[in-house]
Each structure stands twice: as C-alpha cells, then as structure tokens.
Amino acid sequence: RQVCIFGFLVVLGIAAFLACFFGQSLPGVVAVVVLASFGLVVLRTCRQPLSWLGLRLEPPTIFDLRADGSLEVGRWSACFLSRRQWPREEIK
C-alpha cells in the first residue's frame, strides 16, 4: 500500500513537471521542483517519526526459526540481504 502511495506521488510529480515544462510555465516548473525537493527532505529527515506513523522506508528484517532450533536473521543492506545464523545453544 505504501509503495502504491509513493509511486502515485512520484508519477503525479513527474506529470506535473512535464505539463509545466512543455506548457512553458516557469513558475509551475519551479513550484513542482520545490515541492518535490521538500517532500524528499521530509522523508529523509523525519525517518523516525514516519516509521511511528507506519510509513517505513526500509525493507523489513527477516526472522526464520529453523526446525533444528537455530535462528536465522536477515537484514537488508543496500540491495543485498545479509544473513546471520545462531545455533540453539547460543539463544537464551
């Protein structure tokens, strides 16, 4: 759902930019660029409050409890999933 909302806002921003650009409306282009920049700054600086509102910007952590009792935790780093595994004896 969040991806759809952000995707819609991006498409709306691009459409508004193109409409103003090809309509040769300089104030419109400047307004769209300023609003888009402001939105990106808010998303970047307010990461913690946005996550409390349910708008998470990073992929979730993956937990996997195996049949042998070991725990595997996967965390996204850039585009790569880094996994770490703990045996049953180390988990308290």
PDB file of C-alpha atoms in Angstrom:
ATOM      1  CA  ARG A   1       0.000   0.000   0.000  1.00  0.00           C
ATOM      2  CA  GLN A   2       2.815   2.417   0.870  1.00  0.00           C
ATOM      3  CA  VAL A   3       4.598   1.669  -2.382  1.00  0.00           C
ATOM      4  CA  CYS A   4       1.416   2.488  -4.294  1.00  0.00           C
ATOM      5  CA  ILE A   5       1.043   5.807  -2.464  1.00  0.00           C
ATOM      6  CA  PHE A   6       4.650   6.848  -3.043  1.00  0.00           C
ATOM      7  CA  GLY A   7       4.519   5.618  -6.632  1.00  0.00           C
ATOM      8  CA  PHE A   8       1.375   7.626  -7.272  1.00  0.00           C
ATOM      9  CA  LEU A   9       3.001  10.758  -5.823  1.00  0.00           C
ATOM     10  CA  VAL A  10       6.095  10.264  -7.987  1.00  0.00           C
ATOM     11  CA  VAL A  11       4.018   9.794 -11.144  1.00  0.00           C
ATOM     12  CA  LEU A  12       1.901  12.814 -10.218  1.00  0.00           C
ATOM     13  CA  GLY A  13       5.037  14.922  -9.676  1.00  0.00           C
ATOM     14  CA  ILE A  14       6.558  13.835 -12.984  1.00  0.00           C
ATOM     15  CA  ALA A  15       3.304  14.522 -14.833  1.00  0.00           C
ATOM     16  CA  ALA A  16       3.016  17.967 -13.251  1.00  0.00           C
ATOM     17  CA  PHE A  17       6.641  18.734 -14.106  1.00  0.00           C
ATOM     18  CA  LEU A  18       6.207  17.674 -17.726  1.00  0.00           C
ATOM     19  CA  ALA A  19       2.930  19.585 -18.087  1.00  0.00           C
ATOM     20  CA  CYS A  20       4.509  22.768 -16.743  1.00  0.00           C
ATOM     21  CA  PHE A  21       7.715  22.257 -18.725  1.00  0.00           C
ATOM     22  CA  PHE A  22       6.035  21.708 -22.083  1.00  0.00           C
ATOM     23  CA  GLY A  23       3.467  24.392 -21.300  1.00  0.00           C
ATOM     24  CA  GLN A  24       6.447  26.733 -20.845  1.00  0.00           C
ATOM     25  CA  SER A  25       5.324  27.757 -17.382  1.00  0.00           C
ATOM     26  CA  LEU A  26       8.494  28.586 -15.453  1.00  0.00           C
ATOM     27  CA  PRO A  27       6.725  29.338 -12.142  1.00  0.00           C
ATOM     28  CA  GLY A  28       4.945  25.986 -12.384  1.00  0.00           C
ATOM     29  CA  VAL A  29       8.205  24.106 -13.011  1.00  0.00           C
ATOM     30  CA  VAL A  30       9.879  25.871 -10.097  1.00  0.00           C
ATOM     31  CA  ALA A  31       6.912  25.131  -7.805  1.00  0.00           C
ATOM     32  CA  VAL A  32       6.893  21.423  -8.720  1.00  0.00           C
ATOM     33  CA  VAL A  33      10.667  21.130  -8.188  1.00  0.00           C
ATOM     34  CA  VAL A  34      10.481  22.943  -4.832  1.00  0.00           C
ATOM     35  CA  LEU A  35       7.553  20.784  -3.629  1.00  0.00           C
ATOM     36  CA  ALA A  36       9.259  17.570  -4.735  1.00  0.00           C
ATOM     37  CA  SER A  37      12.508  18.615  -3.025  1.00  0.00           C
ATOM     38  CA  PHE A  38      10.614  19.497   0.147  1.00  0.00           C
ATOM     39  CA  GLY A  39       8.910  16.098   0.102  1.00  0.00           C
ATOM     40  CA  LEU A  40      12.244  14.299  -0.258  1.00  0.00           C
ATOM     41  CA  VAL A  41      13.769  16.338   2.583  1.00  0.00           C
ATOM     42  CA  VAL A  42      10.825  15.493   4.850  1.00  0.00           C
ATOM     43  CA  LEU A  43      11.110  11.798   4.023  1.00  0.00           C
ATOM     44  CA  ARG A  44      14.853  11.866   4.712  1.00  0.00           C
ATOM     45  CA  THR A  45      14.920  13.914   7.917  1.00  0.00           C
ATOM     46  CA  CYS A  46      11.735  12.598   9.535  1.00  0.00           C
ATOM     47  CA  ARG A  47      12.553   8.917   9.164  1.00  0.00           C
ATOM     48  CA  GLN A  48      11.878   8.032  12.806  1.00  0.00           C
ATOM     49  CA  PRO A  49       8.508   9.848  13.162  1.00  0.00           C
ATOM     50  CA  LEU A  50       7.341   8.461   9.823  1.00  0.00           C
ATOM     51  CA  SER A  51       8.069   4.920  10.953  1.00  0.00           C
ATOM     52  CA  TRP A  52       5.910   5.534  14.028  1.00  0.00           C
ATOM     53  CA  LEU A  53       3.105   6.526  11.651  1.00  0.00           C
ATOM     54  CA  GLY A  54       3.550   3.261   9.776  1.00  0.00           C
ATOM     55  CA  LEU A  55       5.470   4.678   6.803  1.00  0.00           C
ATOM     56  CA  ARG A  56       8.619   2.583   6.741  1.00  0.00           C
ATOM     57  CA  LEU A  57      11.278   3.477   4.232  1.00  0.00           C
ATOM     58  CA  GLU A  58      13.458   0.392   4.579  1.00  0.00           C
ATOM     59  CA  PRO A  59      12.670  -3.254   3.953  1.00  0.00           C
ATOM     60  CA  PRO A  60      11.771  -5.381   6.987  1.00  0.00           C
ATOM     61  CA  THR A  61      14.109  -7.624   8.946  1.00  0.00           C
ATOM     62  CA  ILE A  62      13.512 -11.309   8.232  1.00  0.00           C
ATOM     63  CA  PHE A  63      13.429 -13.808  11.110  1.00  0.00           C
ATOM     64  CA  ASP A  64      13.489 -17.558  10.470  1.00  0.00           C
ATOM     65  CA  LEU A  65      13.319 -20.099  13.286  1.00  0.00           C
ATOM     66  CA  ARG A  66      14.529 -23.360  11.816  1.00  0.00           C
ATOM     67  CA  ALA A  67      13.319 -26.874  12.644  1.00  0.00           C
ATOM     68  CA  ASP A  68      16.619 -27.638  14.424  1.00  0.00           C
ATOM     69  CA  GLY A  69      16.076 -24.670  16.785  1.00  0.00           C
ATOM     70  CA  SER A  70      18.587 -22.302  15.214  1.00  0.00           C
ATOM     71  CA  LEU A  71      17.627 -18.738  14.438  1.00  0.00           C
ATOM     72  CA  GLU A  72      18.465 -17.005  11.180  1.00  0.00           C
ATOM     73  CA  VAL A  73      18.085 -13.237  10.848  1.00  0.00           C
ATOM     74  CA  GLY A  74      18.235 -11.481   7.502  1.00  0.00           C
ATOM     75  CA  ARG A  75      18.767  -7.722   7.160  1.00  0.00           C
ATOM     76  CA  TRP A  76      18.810  -5.640   4.008  1.00  0.00           C
ATOM     77  CA  SER A  77      21.969  -3.653   3.334  1.00  0.00           C
ATOM     78  CA  ALA A  78      21.589  -1.558   0.177  1.00  0.00           C
ATOM     79  CA  CYS A  79      20.292  -4.153  -2.310  1.00  0.00           C
ATOM     80  CA  PHE A  80      21.771  -7.201  -0.614  1.00  0.00           C
ATOM     81  CA  LEU A  81      20.311  -9.471   2.055  1.00  0.00           C
ATOM     82  CA  SER A  82      22.900 -10.213   4.738  1.00  0.00           C
ATOM     83  CA  ARG A  83      22.034 -13.258   6.824  1.00  0.00           C
ATOM     84  CA  ARG A  84      23.324 -14.331  10.203  1.00  0.00           C
ATOM     85  CA  GLN A  85      22.578 -17.599  11.981  1.00  0.00           C
ATOM     86  CA  TRP A  86      22.742 -18.549  15.667  1.00  0.00           C
ATOM     87  CA  PRO A  87      22.626 -22.133  16.943  1.00  0.00           C
ATOM     88  CA  ARG A  88      20.062 -23.177  19.538  1.00  0.00           C
ATOM     89  CA  GLU A  89      22.678 -23.234  22.349  1.00  0.00           C
ATOM     90  CA  GLU A  90      23.524 -19.514  21.938  1.00  0.00           C
ATOM     91  CA  ILE A  91      19.913 -18.345  22.120  1.00  0.00           C
ATOM     92  CA  LYS A  92      18.794 -17.583  25.665  1.00  0.00           C
TER      93      LYS A  92
END
